[in-house]
mmCIF file of C-alpha atoms in Angstrom:
data_model
loop_
_atom_site.group_PDB
_atom_site.id
_atom_site.type_symbol
_atom_site.label_atom_id
_atom_site.label_comp_id
_atom_site.label_asym_id
_atom_site.label_seq_id
_atom_site.Cartn_x
_atom_site.Cartn_y
_atom_site.Cartn_z
ATOM 1 C CA VAL A 1 -16.414 -35.973 -1.343
ATOM 2 C CA LEU A 2 -16.276 -39.139 0.736
ATOM 3 C CA PRO A 3 -19.224 -40.313 2.809
ATOM 4 C CA GLN A 4 -19.119 -39.410 6.486
ATOM 5 C CA GLU A 5 -18.751 -43.032 7.653
ATOM 6 C CA ILE A 6 -15.610 -43.576 5.545
ATOM 7 C CA THR A 7 -14.091 -40.303 6.746
ATOM 8 C CA VAL A 8 -14.738 -41.122 10.410
ATOM 9 C CA LEU A 9 -13.414 -44.674 9.988
ATOM 10 C CA GLY A 10 -10.287 -43.431 8.192
ATOM 11 C CA SER A 11 -9.666 -40.827 10.901
ATOM 12 C CA ALA A 12 -10.043 -43.437 13.645
ATOM 13 C CA ILE A 13 -7.647 -45.857 11.923
ATOM 14 C CA THR A 14 -5.118 -43.056 11.347
ATOM 15 C CA PHE A 15 -5.351 -42.014 14.998
ATOM 16 C CA VAL A 16 -4.725 -45.569 16.232
ATOM 17 C CA VAL A 17 -1.822 -46.142 13.816
ATOM 18 C CA LEU A 18 -0.123 -42.850 14.719
ATOM 19 C CA LEU A 19 -0.639 -43.474 18.430
ATOM 20 C CA LEU A 20 0.900 -46.957 18.214
ATOM 21 C CA TRP A 21 3.773 -45.606 16.091
ATOM 22 C CA ARG A 22 4.509 -42.830 18.552
ATOM 23 C CA ILE A 23 4.300 -45.015 21.664
ATOM 24 C CA TYR A 24 5.834 -48.304 20.547
ATOM 25 C CA LEU A 25 7.722 -48.160 17.272
ATOM 26 C CA HIS A 26 9.369 -44.737 17.382
ATOM 27 C CA PRO A 27 11.318 -45.309 20.659
ATOM 28 C CA ARG A 28 12.333 -48.797 19.523
ATOM 29 C CA LEU A 29 13.745 -47.400 16.289
ATOM 30 C CA TRP A 30 15.798 -44.935 18.333
ATOM 31 C CA LEU A 31 17.099 -47.794 20.445
ATOM 32 C CA ALA A 32 17.957 -49.802 17.335
ATOM 33 C CA PHE A 33 19.665 -47.029 15.387
ATOM 34 C CA GLY A 34 20.700 -44.697 18.205
ATOM 35 C CA THR A 35 19.715 -41.149 18.990
ATOM 36 C CA PRO A 36 21.687 -38.087 17.949
ATOM 37 C CA GLN A 37 24.297 -37.181 20.532
ATOM 38 C CA VAL A 38 24.584 -33.730 22.060
ATOM 39 C CA LEU A 39 27.848 -32.346 23.413
ATOM 40 C CA PHE A 40 27.477 -29.569 25.968
ATOM 41 C CA VAL A 41 30.148 -26.885 26.237
ATOM 42 C CA GLY A 42 29.836 -25.007 29.525
ATOM 43 C CA ASN A 43 27.373 -25.479 32.347
ATOM 44 C CA ASN A 44 25.018 -22.532 32.694
ATOM 45 C CA SER A 45 21.408 -22.895 33.838
ATOM 46 C CA ALA A 46 20.146 -23.304 30.251
ATOM 47 C CA ILE A 47 22.491 -26.270 29.714
ATOM 48 C CA ARG A 48 21.343 -27.845 32.992
ATOM 49 C CA SER A 49 17.669 -27.429 32.037
ATOM 50 C CA ILE A 50 18.211 -28.818 28.530
ATOM 51 C CA ALA A 51 20.125 -31.821 29.898
ATOM 52 C CA GLN A 52 17.386 -32.501 32.436
ATOM 53 C CA SER A 53 14.753 -32.293 29.715
ATOM 54 C CA ILE A 54 16.699 -34.693 27.467
ATOM 55 C CA GLN A 55 16.912 -37.205 30.327
ATOM 56 C CA TRP A 56 13.242 -36.911 31.315
ATOM 57 C CA ARG A 57 11.754 -36.733 27.824
ATOM 58 C CA PRO A 58 13.110 -39.511 25.618
ATOM 59 C CA LEU A 59 10.726 -38.493 22.815
ATOM 60 C CA LEU A 60 13.009 -35.527 22.148
ATOM 61 C CA GLY A 61 15.212 -38.097 20.428
ATOM 62 C CA LEU A 62 18.506 -36.857 21.838
ATOM 63 C CA SER A 63 21.158 -38.342 24.087
ATOM 64 C CA ILE A 64 23.875 -36.593 26.044
ATOM 65 C CA ALA A 65 27.413 -37.413 24.937
ATOM 66 C CA GLY A 66 28.966 -35.446 27.793
ATOM 67 C CA TYR A 67 30.217 -32.079 28.946
ATOM 68 C CA ILE A 68 33.192 -29.907 28.135
ATOM 69 C CA VAL A 69 33.613 -27.624 31.158
ATOM 70 C CA GLU A 70 36.187 -25.608 33.007
ATOM 71 C CA PRO A 71 38.314 -27.568 35.489
ATOM 72 C CA ASP A 72 36.718 -28.102 38.922
ATOM 73 C CA THR A 73 33.175 -27.618 37.601
ATOM 74 C CA SER A 74 30.617 -30.104 38.845
ATOM 75 C CA VAL A 75 27.969 -31.383 36.444
ATOM 76 C CA ASN A 76 25.336 -34.119 36.575
ATOM 77 C CA GLY A 77 26.895 -36.109 33.791
ATOM 78 C CA LYS A 78 30.104 -37.297 32.202
ATOM 79 C CA VAL A 79 32.849 -34.665 31.972
ATOM 80 C CA LEU A 80 34.837 -35.342 28.813
ATOM 81 C CA GLY A 81 37.470 -32.689 29.351
ATOM 82 C CA GLY A 82 38.230 -29.031 29.629
ATOM 83 C CA PHE A 83 37.839 -26.304 27.037
ATOM 84 C CA ARG A 84 41.275 -27.133 25.591
ATOM 85 C CA ASP A 85 40.066 -30.697 24.838
ATOM 86 C CA LEU A 86 37.119 -29.605 22.681
ATOM 87 C CA ARG A 87 38.620 -30.470 19.289
ATOM 88 C CA ARG A 88 39.834 -33.887 20.464
ATOM 89 C CA VAL A 89 36.463 -34.774 22.006
ATOM 90 C CA VAL A 90 34.548 -33.678 18.902
ATOM 91 C CA LYS A 91 36.855 -35.736 16.699
ATOM 92 C CA GLU A 92 36.435 -38.833 18.913
ATOM 93 C CA LEU A 93 32.675 -38.653 19.557
ATOM 94 C CA THR A 94 31.386 -36.924 16.395
ATOM 95 C CA PRO A 95 28.284 -35.470 18.098
ATOM 96 C CA GLU A 96 25.325 -34.306 16.005
ATOM 97 C CA ARG A 97 25.020 -31.047 17.936
ATOM 98 C CA ILE A 98 27.331 -28.956 20.060
ATOM 99 C CA ILE A 99 25.349 -26.765 22.446
ATOM 100 C CA VAL A 100 27.244 -23.904 24.059
ATOM 101 C CA GLY A 101 26.121 -22.438 27.363
ATOM 102 C CA LEU A 102 28.785 -20.200 28.801
ATOM 103 C CA THR A 103 28.205 -17.592 31.487
ATOM 104 C CA GLU A 104 30.674 -15.337 29.701
ATOM 105 C CA ALA A 105 32.579 -15.767 26.469
ATOM 106 C CA SER A 106 35.997 -14.656 27.671
ATOM 107 C CA ASP A 107 38.132 -17.615 26.546
ATOM 108 C CA GLN A 108 39.404 -16.515 23.125
ATOM 109 C CA LEU A 109 40.897 -19.911 22.244
ATOM 110 C CA LEU A 110 37.592 -21.659 22.985
ATOM 111 C CA MET A 111 35.702 -19.128 20.860
ATOM 112 C CA LYS A 112 38.177 -19.677 18.028
ATOM 113 C CA ASP A 113 37.757 -23.461 18.282
ATOM 114 C CA LEU A 114 33.950 -23.176 18.279
ATOM 115 C CA PHE A 115 34.045 -20.847 15.290
ATOM 116 C CA GLU A 116 36.338 -23.185 13.339
ATOM 117 C CA LEU A 117 34.157 -26.192 14.198
ATOM 118 C CA ARG A 118 31.122 -24.318 12.918
ATOM 119 C CA LEU A 119 32.922 -23.353 9.711
ATOM 120 C CA SER A 120 33.959 -26.961 9.163
ATOM 121 C CA GLY A 121 30.328 -28.127 9.214
ATOM 122 C CA TRP A 122 29.579 -28.996 12.835
ATOM 123 C CA SER A 123 26.269 -27.862 14.321
ATOM 124 C CA VAL A 124 27.327 -25.378 17.024
ATOM 125 C CA GLU A 125 24.375 -23.727 18.762
ATOM 126 C CA ASP A 126 23.845 -21.329 21.621
ATOM 127 C CA ALA A 127 21.937 -22.837 24.554
ATOM 128 C CA ALA A 128 19.297 -20.079 24.738
ATOM 129 C CA PRO A 129 17.534 -20.849 21.400
ATOM 130 C CA VAL A 130 17.662 -24.588 22.133
ATOM 131 C CA TYR A 131 16.101 -23.921 25.542
ATOM 132 C CA GLU A 132 13.416 -21.809 23.866
ATOM 133 C CA SER A 133 12.600 -24.535 21.316
ATOM 134 C CA ILE A 134 12.327 -27.244 24.000
ATOM 135 C CA TYR A 135 10.370 -25.285 26.598
ATOM 136 C CA GLY A 136 8.444 -22.898 24.348
ATOM 137 C CA ARG A 137 9.486 -19.835 26.339
ATOM 138 C CA MET A 138 12.372 -17.397 26.357
ATOM 139 C CA TYR A 139 15.472 -18.066 28.386
ATOM 140 C CA SER A 140 15.296 -14.918 30.492
ATOM 141 C CA PRO A 141 18.758 -15.140 32.129
ATOM 142 C CA GLY A 142 20.138 -14.940 28.579
ATOM 143 C CA ILE A 143 18.671 -11.456 28.133
ATOM 144 C CA LYS A 144 21.171 -8.874 29.220
ATOM 145 C CA PRO A 145 19.901 -5.457 30.352
ATOM 146 C CA TYR A 146 22.025 -3.644 27.777
ATOM 147 C CA MET A 147 20.334 -5.656 25.027
ATOM 148 C CA VAL A 148 16.950 -4.252 26.016
ATOM 149 C CA VAL A 149 18.119 -0.700 26.684
ATOM 150 C CA PHE A 150 20.347 -0.076 23.669
ATOM 151 C CA ARG A 151 18.769 -2.089 20.873
ATOM 152 C CA ASP A 152 16.419 -0.612 18.296
ATOM 153 C CA GLU A 153 14.581 -3.774 17.245
ATOM 154 C CA LEU A 154 11.573 -3.002 19.445
ATOM 155 C CA SER A 155 11.275 0.701 18.656
ATOM 156 C CA GLU A 156 8.948 2.053 15.997
ATOM 157 C CA LYS A 157 10.456 3.175 12.758
ATOM 158 C CA PRO A 158 8.952 6.325 11.187
ATOM 159 C CA ALA A 159 8.599 4.761 7.724
ATOM 160 C CA SER A 160 6.752 1.733 9.122
ATOM 161 C CA LEU A 161 4.426 3.933 11.139
ATOM 162 C CA ALA A 162 3.589 6.050 8.089
ATOM 163 C CA LEU A 163 2.960 2.981 5.922
ATOM 164 C CA GLN A 164 0.866 1.371 8.646
ATOM 165 C CA SER A 165 -1.305 4.461 9.075
ATOM 166 C CA ILE A 166 -1.950 4.543 5.317
ATOM 167 C CA TYR A 167 -2.853 0.890 4.772
ATOM 168 C CA THR A 168 -4.962 0.584 7.933
ATOM 169 C CA ASN A 169 -7.070 3.549 6.815
ATOM 170 C CA LEU A 170 -7.424 2.039 3.330
ATOM 171 C CA VAL A 171 -8.486 -1.317 4.797
ATOM 172 C CA ALA A 172 -11.037 0.416 7.044
ATOM 173 C CA LEU A 173 -12.431 2.354 4.062
ATOM 174 C CA ALA A 174 -12.731 -0.840 2.012
ATOM 175 C CA VAL A 175 -14.561 -2.596 4.857
ATOM 176 C CA VAL A 176 -17.008 0.312 5.209
ATOM 177 C CA ILE A 177 -17.699 0.354 1.452
ATOM 178 C CA LEU A 178 -18.176 -3.421 1.288
ATOM 179 C CA THR A 179 -20.457 -3.575 4.331
ATOM 180 C CA ALA A 180 -22.528 -0.467 3.514
ATOM 181 C CA PRO A 181 -25.175 -2.438 1.547
ATOM 182 C CA LEU A 182 -25.476 -4.935 4.383
ATOM 183 C CA LEU A 183 -25.867 -2.115 6.896
ATOM 184 C CA LEU A 184 -28.635 -0.596 4.753
ATOM 185 C CA ILE A 185 -30.474 -3.923 4.592
ATOM 186 C CA ILE A 186 -30.181 -4.370 8.361
ATOM 187 C CA GLY A 187 -31.350 -0.781 8.939
ATOM 188 C CA ILE A 188 -34.498 -1.242 6.831
#
């Protein structure tokens, strides 16, 4: 065990070094080597929030390559083409991540292209989980009412309830047995 003075000094030095690294060196390394590029497909509210967060928070370490959107869609960024141009844009830009935020997935050719890109090794992600990882909360517009009404993930399963009732009673019995001597001592 180290003396208290050495531990406090080491903690202080570590704090200062990590603070300087985070504030000064880390962003400069990103500028020197570049940040991973993100390509957005679609323009739902999750995509807009993620893009805004990337612009406002450079410590996320991401940069926006551009948007692939339907024709006549306005975005606050560079439009690289329509849904039919996805493969060409990915080949030209080679983004690290492709984040998809569509209001509805009705374009079969786009879905096929996204699926093939994912199978060929590209990182294709839905916007809702990315939103949740950046903001630390669920993307509520992504929850459809039918998902809540018709899914069984949140309902109790009879086997789990039976197992839970058995092990909770066993744990309670073990706690009572282990604390009985202490209760006797306190009572005396």
